[in-house]
Amino acid sequence: MKKSFLLSVFIIVLSGCAYLGAAHYNQLFGPEQTQQRIVEHTTGSGAEFLQHVQPVLESRCVVCHGCYDAPCQLKLSSPEGIDRGLSKELVYDGTRLLASTPSRLLFDATQTDQWREKGFKPVLNEREQSEQANLAGSVLYNSLVLKMSSPLPEDDILDDEFDFSLDREQSCTSMGEFDRFADSQPHAGMPYGLPGISRTEFKHLEKWLKNGGKMAHIKPPSKAVIAQAQRWESFLNQDGLKHQLAARYIFEHWYLAHIYFVQDGEKSFFKLVRSSTPPGQDIQLVNTRRPYDDPKVERVYYRLMHDRSTILAKTHLPLALDDTKLARLYQQFIAADYTVEKMPSYTVDVASNPFKSFAAIPTKSKYQFMLDEAELIIMGFIKGPVCRGQIALNVINDHFWVAFADPDKAATPEVGQMLMQHEDALALPAAEESNALPISSWVKYSKRQSTYLKAKVELANRMFENGENLTTDVLWRGEGVNDSAALTIFRHFDSATVVKGFIGQEPKTMWVLDYALFERIHYLLVAGFDVYGNIGHQLITRLYMDFLRLEGEQNFLALLPKQQRQELKANWYRKSPTSLTEFFESGESFSQPTGVEYQTQDHQHELYGLIKQTLKPVLSQRYDYRQVPEPLQQLNNMPAKAVNLLPQISYVLVKDGDKEHQAYTLIHHNAHYNISSLLNEEGQRAYAEDTVTIVPGFIGDYPEAIWYLNNPQQLASFAEQLPMMQIEADYSALKSQFAIRRTHPQFWQYSDILHRVAKQYRGVEYGLFDYNRLENR
């Protein structure tokens, strides 16, 4: 390694341009000029990139540089992202007064010089293309060399020189600024705050960069897979208005999905996109902020675009398509008895309101479509392009269950008529587009929500008069086969996870979603949310989600005795703002008694048991804590004082034999007096009520702690000591004994083990973890 480093430094010093300003680089190697770097995978340089370079970039770089929250917007997960480079512009900025210009790969620019015009700086050399210049003029290369010249200090815990906060000040250094940057931050080399890459890995990257940084995409799908994609494109692009409206609805719910075909053994993933060109021609992407914005073309076509970027766990939403699914869609949208007179407008007041734009489609068809992929649809607001979203996520509890109203009972013609009559009241804040005034918007939409709730309650009071049919029979049972009928949502501060099944201890709250509620959550937090929007847009989105959460909880409370409903709500919203309390108490309330005949005084516990029993045939057991070894099971009952010391997500790897590993996830649930305080979440924390859940496998995509237990003895000792923690020093001592800290000399070897085990557990759901939240403790 030392020899390689000395050679690298010698090359740079010999050139006379080590860490010099832009003017010196221009003088030595000429002015910057964008390069054509993407070549076919069949060429020698393309094959070299895919075989030796891309695996290093993925396993050592993409784990921090992927998605919108990548430092400096440097996305190393695709050739286009590497070529685009870095930017000082923040994507996540909760204070901006005006919406910013989007910078989405493939959409907002397609050529390197267009990205340069938008302020992105190269990380590969764009001057004279010589071996000497390619190394000297590469930010990527010099960042690796800087790490080698100033490796991590030999400390378990790094000092304040290292800032790992997500909102830390970003340097985003160009080559012209690199000298000052290296002098002021000698430990800022890459990978940042982690051990350097190996000598072999460095040589692969050095050779690649020296030869001009040529890149190739992964090989295209097989002919059989392309044929499947073409069949689906044919279905989605028929000329009839019924087909066009159905395709528009499907697209607006599936555009985030990673689509694959069941019979494809290699799992090629596709994205459903809008194109100005029909099937059979090259895709010309329609570039809009939102999936329902005016495409500004005469006819929009829905195409399946091969996704050639690295799969990241935090944005991976796999969706399997096959002939059965195609037949299902035909029955729901084409065979259904309705007529489309004309296509809906793309004006914002219509397009942002699915109850207006898709009014022609029967409510039951739309609801059943969403239920079929309920986990995927809900995963959208958790794994969408936002990547992290405390603004959106501090509106939900850290652990709760979700069930759904049965479409046969909750998507009746009477319900559909009520929705049509109140479609204006169901308008969503996205109608304000990406620049909104939060206070006036909140007042407007709270009044509309009150109008809708009044109509909904009036109908519910008639439908469930005297408690008739108001039992667990009102819940959707997944038609006996769909395990999306029961879901668990875990919030991990500014990220979250949704999984199938009712996982963990009985939660504080539960949601029951009906069609209108499910649809509004999707159009509020997914289709209508703009991560580039101004502070008003982000705040009103979060405030409106308060209403939707309350509505989902109210649907659950309706199954409890009337007195218990008020007591539970009061407990859930202790110390809540007066404005929210007044909203609770305003308007007509649901007054019918429950139809459930309770046998005990612990009504909530009993109801949870009845719901579990009702959905038992489709309850997923994948994350059943009973599959966890007995010593680790005891962690579910850890005292709150010990739980308080844990990060949100901890992965526990237990070595089982020479090569086998078992994996478990330790999830810390932050308790709150209420979750209705937008700017004072810390002030609402109920630390004494924090809990933890341990499950088999992997939940979450952002590990903060990695524990590695070599044998059953270590497992028993770890399980015994963890609940005994009292102070930070206890936690630190345990990490020294059992954890793989970010400073561990063999961190990357253990990282490879972690990903290999995760691939075994997750299968088609596998993607690279994100290390931006790894703790320094």
Short mmCIF file of N, CA, C and O in Angstrom, two decimals, residues 344-414:
data_model
loop_
_atom_site.label_atom_id
_atom_site.label_comp_id
_atom_site.label_asym_id
_atom_site.label_seq_id
_atom_site.Cartn_x
_atom_site.Cartn_y
_atom_site.Cartn_z
N PRO A 344 -59.15 13.07 -18.49
CA PRO A 344 -59.14 14.21 -17.56
C PRO A 344 -58.05 15.20 -17.90
O PRO A 344 -57.04 14.88 -18.53
N SER A 345 -58.27 16.42 -17.47
CA SER A 345 -57.32 17.51 -17.71
C SER A 345 -56.04 17.30 -16.91
O SER A 345 -56.02 16.58 -15.90
N TYR A 346 -54.97 17.94 -17.36
CA TYR A 346 -53.72 17.97 -16.59
C TYR A 346 -53.57 19.26 -15.79
O TYR A 346 -52.51 19.52 -15.22
N THR A 347 -54.63 20.07 -15.73
CA THR A 347 -54.55 21.25 -14.88
C THR A 347 -54.36 20.80 -13.44
O THR A 347 -54.85 19.75 -13.03
N VAL A 348 -53.64 21.60 -12.66
CA VAL A 348 -53.19 21.14 -11.35
C VAL A 348 -54.33 20.80 -10.41
O VAL A 348 -54.25 19.84 -9.61
N ASP A 349 -55.47 21.52 -10.49
CA ASP A 349 -56.57 21.25 -9.56
C ASP A 349 -57.22 19.90 -9.85
O ASP A 349 -57.78 19.26 -8.94
N VAL A 350 -57.12 19.44 -11.09
CA VAL A 350 -57.67 18.12 -11.45
C VAL A 350 -56.62 17.03 -11.28
O VAL A 350 -56.84 16.02 -10.62
N ALA A 351 -55.45 17.24 -11.85
CA ALA A 351 -54.43 16.19 -11.87
C ALA A 351 -53.93 15.83 -10.47
O ALA A 351 -53.57 14.68 -10.22
N SER A 352 -53.91 16.81 -9.55
CA SER A 352 -53.43 16.54 -8.19
C SER A 352 -54.49 15.89 -7.32
O SER A 352 -54.20 15.47 -6.20
N ASN A 353 -55.71 15.79 -7.84
CA ASN A 353 -56.83 15.24 -7.07
C ASN A 353 -57.32 13.96 -7.75
O ASN A 353 -58.09 14.01 -8.71
N PRO A 354 -56.90 12.79 -7.26
CA PRO A 354 -57.27 11.54 -7.95
C PRO A 354 -58.77 11.27 -7.94
O PRO A 354 -59.25 10.51 -8.78
N PHE A 355 -59.50 11.90 -7.02
CA PHE A 355 -60.94 11.69 -6.97
C PHE A 355 -61.64 12.42 -8.10
O PHE A 355 -62.75 12.07 -8.48
N LYS A 356 -60.97 13.43 -8.65
CA LYS A 356 -61.48 14.11 -9.84
C LYS A 356 -60.96 13.45 -11.11
O LYS A 356 -61.73 13.12 -12.02
N SER A 357 -59.63 13.26 -11.18
CA SER A 357 -59.04 12.80 -12.44
C SER A 357 -59.47 11.37 -12.78
O SER A 357 -59.55 11.01 -13.95
N PHE A 358 -59.72 10.55 -11.76
CA PHE A 358 -60.09 9.15 -12.02
C PHE A 358 -61.49 8.83 -11.53
O PHE A 358 -61.80 7.69 -11.16
N ALA A 359 -62.35 9.83 -11.56
CA ALA A 359 -63.73 9.65 -11.09
C ALA A 359 -64.47 8.59 -11.91
O ALA A 359 -65.35 7.89 -11.39
N ALA A 360 -64.11 8.43 -13.19
CA ALA A 360 -64.84 7.48 -14.04
C ALA A 360 -64.59 6.03 -13.64
O ALA A 360 -65.44 5.17 -13.84
N ILE A 361 -63.44 5.75 -13.07
CA ILE A 361 -63.10 4.36 -12.71
C ILE A 361 -63.82 3.99 -11.42
O ILE A 361 -63.78 4.75 -10.45
N PRO A 362 -64.48 2.85 -11.35
CA PRO A 362 -65.20 2.46 -10.14
C PRO A 362 -64.28 2.45 -8.92
O PRO A 362 -63.12 2.03 -9.01
N THR A 363 -64.81 2.91 -7.80
CA THR A 363 -64.03 2.96 -6.57
C THR A 363 -63.46 1.60 -6.21
O THR A 363 -62.30 1.47 -5.80
N LYS A 364 -64.26 0.57 -6.37
CA LYS A 364 -63.81 -0.77 -5.98
C LYS A 364 -62.63 -1.21 -6.84
O LYS A 364 -61.70 -1.86 -6.35
N SER A 365 -62.62 -0.87 -8.13
CA SER A 365 -61.51 -1.24 -9.00
C SER A 365 -60.22 -0.57 -8.54
O SER A 365 -59.16 -1.21 -8.45
N LYS A 366 -60.30 0.73 -8.23
CA LYS A 366 -59.12 1.46 -7.79
C LYS A 366 -58.62 0.93 -6.44
O LYS A 366 -57.42 0.74 -6.24
N TYR A 367 -59.54 0.71 -5.53
CA TYR A 367 -59.16 0.27 -4.20
C TYR A 367 -58.55 -1.13 -4.24
O TYR A 367 -57.51 -1.38 -3.62
N GLN A 368 -59.16 -2.03 -5.00
CA GLN A 368 -58.62 -3.38 -5.08
C GLN A 368 -57.24 -3.39 -5.73
O GLN A 368 -56.35 -4.14 -5.32
N PHE A 369 -57.05 -2.52 -6.72
CA PHE A 369 -55.73 -2.38 -7.34
C PHE A 369 -54.69 -1.98 -6.31
O PHE A 369 -53.58 -2.52 -6.26
N MET A 370 -55.02 -1.02 -5.46
CA MET A 370 -54.08 -0.57 -4.44
C MET A 370 -53.85 -1.65 -3.39
O MET A 370 -52.72 -1.87 -2.93
N LEU A 371 -54.90 -2.36 -3.02
CA LEU A 371 -54.76 -3.41 -2.02
C LEU A 371 -53.88 -4.56 -2.52
O LEU A 371 -53.13 -5.15 -1.74
N ASP A 372 -53.99 -4.87 -3.79
CA ASP A 372 -53.18 -5.96 -4.34
C ASP A 372 -51.70 -5.77 -4.06
O ASP A 372 -50.96 -6.73 -3.85
N GLU A 373 -51.24 -4.52 -4.07
CA GLU A 373 -49.83 -4.20 -3.81
C GLU A 373 -49.74 -3.21 -2.66
O GLU A 373 -49.01 -2.22 -2.71
N ALA A 374 -50.47 -3.49 -1.59
CA ALA A 374 -50.57 -2.53 -0.47
C ALA A 374 -49.21 -2.23 0.13
O ALA A 374 -48.90 -1.08 0.44
N GLU A 375 -48.37 -3.25 0.31
CA GLU A 375 -47.05 -3.02 0.88
C GLU A 375 -46.25 -2.09 -0.03
O GLU A 375 -45.60 -1.15 0.45
N LEU A 376 -46.29 -2.31 -1.32
CA LEU A 376 -45.56 -1.48 -2.28
C LEU A 376 -46.04 -0.03 -2.24
O LEU A 376 -45.23 0.90 -2.21
N ILE A 377 -47.36 0.16 -2.24
CA ILE A 377 -47.91 1.52 -2.26
C ILE A 377 -47.52 2.28 -1.01
O ILE A 377 -47.08 3.44 -1.07
N ILE A 378 -47.62 1.64 0.15
CA ILE A 378 -47.23 2.32 1.38
C ILE A 378 -45.71 2.52 1.42
O ILE A 378 -45.20 3.53 1.91
N MET A 379 -44.97 1.56 0.88
CA MET A 379 -43.51 1.69 0.84
C MET A 379 -43.09 2.91 0.04
O MET A 379 -42.01 3.47 0.25
N GLY A 380 -43.95 3.36 -0.86
CA GLY A 380 -43.62 4.52 -1.67
C GLY A 380 -43.34 5.76 -0.85
O GLY A 380 -42.43 6.52 -1.16
N PHE A 381 -44.15 5.99 0.20
CA PHE A 381 -43.88 7.22 0.97
C PHE A 381 -42.76 7.01 1.98
O PHE A 381 -42.34 7.94 2.64
N ILE A 382 -42.26 5.79 2.06
CA ILE A 382 -41.14 5.50 2.94
C ILE A 382 -39.84 5.38 2.15
O ILE A 382 -38.78 5.81 2.59
N LYS A 383 -39.91 4.80 0.95
CA LYS A 383 -38.71 4.57 0.15
C LYS A 383 -38.69 5.36 -1.15
O LYS A 383 -37.95 5.04 -2.05
N GLY A 384 -39.51 6.37 -1.24
CA GLY A 384 -39.55 7.15 -2.46
C GLY A 384 -38.26 7.92 -2.68
O GLY A 384 -37.27 7.73 -1.97
N PRO A 385 -38.25 8.83 -3.62
CA PRO A 385 -37.02 9.56 -3.94
C PRO A 385 -36.56 10.45 -2.80
O PRO A 385 -35.47 10.99 -2.84
N VAL A 386 -37.39 10.60 -1.78
CA VAL A 386 -37.03 11.47 -0.67
C VAL A 386 -35.81 10.93 0.08
O VAL A 386 -34.98 11.69 0.56
N CYS A 387 -35.67 9.62 0.21
CA CYS A 387 -34.56 8.96 0.90
C CYS A 387 -34.57 9.21 2.40
O CYS A 387 -34.39 8.31 3.18
N ARG A 388 -34.71 10.43 2.80
CA ARG A 388 -34.89 10.69 4.22
C ARG A 388 -35.94 11.79 4.35
O ARG A 388 -36.06 12.65 3.49
N GLY A 389 -36.69 11.76 5.41
CA GLY A 389 -37.76 12.74 5.45
C GLY A 389 -38.33 12.96 6.82
O GLY A 389 -39.45 12.56 7.10
N GLN A 390 -37.58 13.58 7.72
CA GLN A 390 -38.11 13.81 9.04
C GLN A 390 -39.37 14.67 8.98
O GLN A 390 -40.29 14.49 9.77
N ILE A 391 -39.41 15.61 8.04
CA ILE A 391 -40.59 16.47 7.91
C ILE A 391 -41.83 15.61 7.70
O ILE A 391 -42.88 15.83 8.30
N ALA A 392 -41.73 14.62 6.84
CA ALA A 392 -42.89 13.77 6.55
C ALA A 392 -43.07 12.68 7.60
O ALA A 392 -44.18 12.26 7.89
N LEU A 393 -41.97 12.21 8.20
CA LEU A 393 -42.05 11.04 9.06
C LEU A 393 -42.29 11.35 10.53
O LEU A 393 -42.67 10.47 11.28
N ASN A 394 -42.04 12.59 10.97
CA ASN A 394 -42.31 12.84 12.38
C ASN A 394 -43.80 13.01 12.65
O ASN A 394 -44.21 13.40 13.73
N VAL A 395 -44.59 12.66 11.66
CA VAL A 395 -46.05 12.67 11.80
C VAL A 395 -46.58 11.28 12.13
O VAL A 395 -47.77 11.10 12.32
N ILE A 396 -45.70 10.28 12.21
CA ILE A 396 -46.15 8.92 12.52
C ILE A 396 -45.41 8.40 13.75
O ILE A 396 -44.30 8.84 14.07
N ASN A 397 -46.04 7.46 14.44
CA ASN A 397 -45.41 6.82 15.58
C ASN A 397 -44.30 5.88 15.12
O ASN A 397 -44.22 5.51 13.95
N ASP A 398 -43.48 5.48 16.06
CA ASP A 398 -42.32 4.66 15.72
C ASP A 398 -42.68 3.21 15.41
O ASP A 398 -41.86 2.50 14.84
N HIS A 399 -43.85 2.76 15.82
CA HIS A 399 -44.21 1.36 15.61
C HIS A 399 -45.73 1.26 15.64
O HIS A 399 -46.36 1.60 16.64
N PHE A 400 -46.32 0.85 14.53
CA PHE A 400 -47.78 0.65 14.52
C PHE A 400 -48.16 -0.34 13.43
O PHE A 400 -47.38 -0.61 12.51
N TRP A 401 -49.35 -0.89 13.58
CA TRP A 401 -49.86 -1.87 12.63
C TRP A 401 -50.87 -1.20 11.69
O TRP A 401 -51.49 -0.18 12.04
N VAL A 402 -51.02 -1.80 10.51
CA VAL A 402 -51.95 -1.28 9.51
C VAL A 402 -52.79 -2.42 8.96
O VAL A 402 -52.25 -3.47 8.58
N ALA A 403 -54.10 -2.22 8.94
CA ALA A 403 -55.02 -3.13 8.26
C ALA A 403 -55.90 -2.29 7.34
O ALA A 403 -55.82 -1.06 7.35
N PHE A 404 -56.74 -2.95 6.56
CA PHE A 404 -57.51 -2.26 5.53
C PHE A 404 -58.98 -2.64 5.60
O PHE A 404 -59.32 -3.78 5.94
N ALA A 405 -59.83 -1.68 5.26
CA ALA A 405 -61.26 -1.96 5.18
C ALA A 405 -61.55 -2.84 3.97
O ALA A 405 -60.95 -2.69 2.91
N ASP A 406 -62.46 -3.78 4.15
CA ASP A 406 -62.84 -4.71 3.08
C ASP A 406 -63.51 -3.95 1.94
O ASP A 406 -64.48 -3.22 2.17
N PRO A 407 -63.01 -4.08 0.71
CA PRO A 407 -63.63 -3.35 -0.41
C PRO A 407 -65.10 -3.69 -0.63
O PRO A 407 -65.86 -2.86 -1.12
N ASP A 408 -65.50 -4.91 -0.28
CA ASP A 408 -66.91 -5.26 -0.44
C ASP A 408 -67.81 -4.48 0.50
O ASP A 408 -69.01 -4.32 0.25
N LYS A 409 -67.22 -3.96 1.59
CA LYS A 409 -68.02 -3.21 2.57
C LYS A 409 -67.69 -1.72 2.56
O LYS A 409 -68.52 -0.90 2.97
N ALA A 410 -66.49 -1.36 2.11
CA ALA A 410 -66.06 0.03 2.19
C ALA A 410 -65.86 0.68 0.83
O ALA A 410 -65.45 1.84 0.77
N ALA A 411 -66.10 -0.03 -0.24
CA ALA A 411 -65.99 0.55 -1.57
C ALA A 411 -67.29 0.32 -2.34
O ALA A 411 -67.29 -0.03 -3.51
N THR A 412 -68.39 0.50 -1.66
CA THR A 412 -69.72 0.28 -2.24
C THR A 412 -70.10 1.47 -3.14
O THR A 412 -69.49 2.54 -3.05
N PRO A 413 -71.13 1.32 -3.97
CA PRO A 413 -71.59 2.45 -4.78
C PRO A 413 -71.96 3.67 -3.93
O PRO A 413 -71.74 4.81 -4.35
N GLU A 414 -72.51 3.43 -2.74
CA GLU A 414 -72.88 4.53 -1.86
C GLU A 414 -71.64 5.32 -1.42
O GLU A 414 -71.65 6.55 -1.39
#
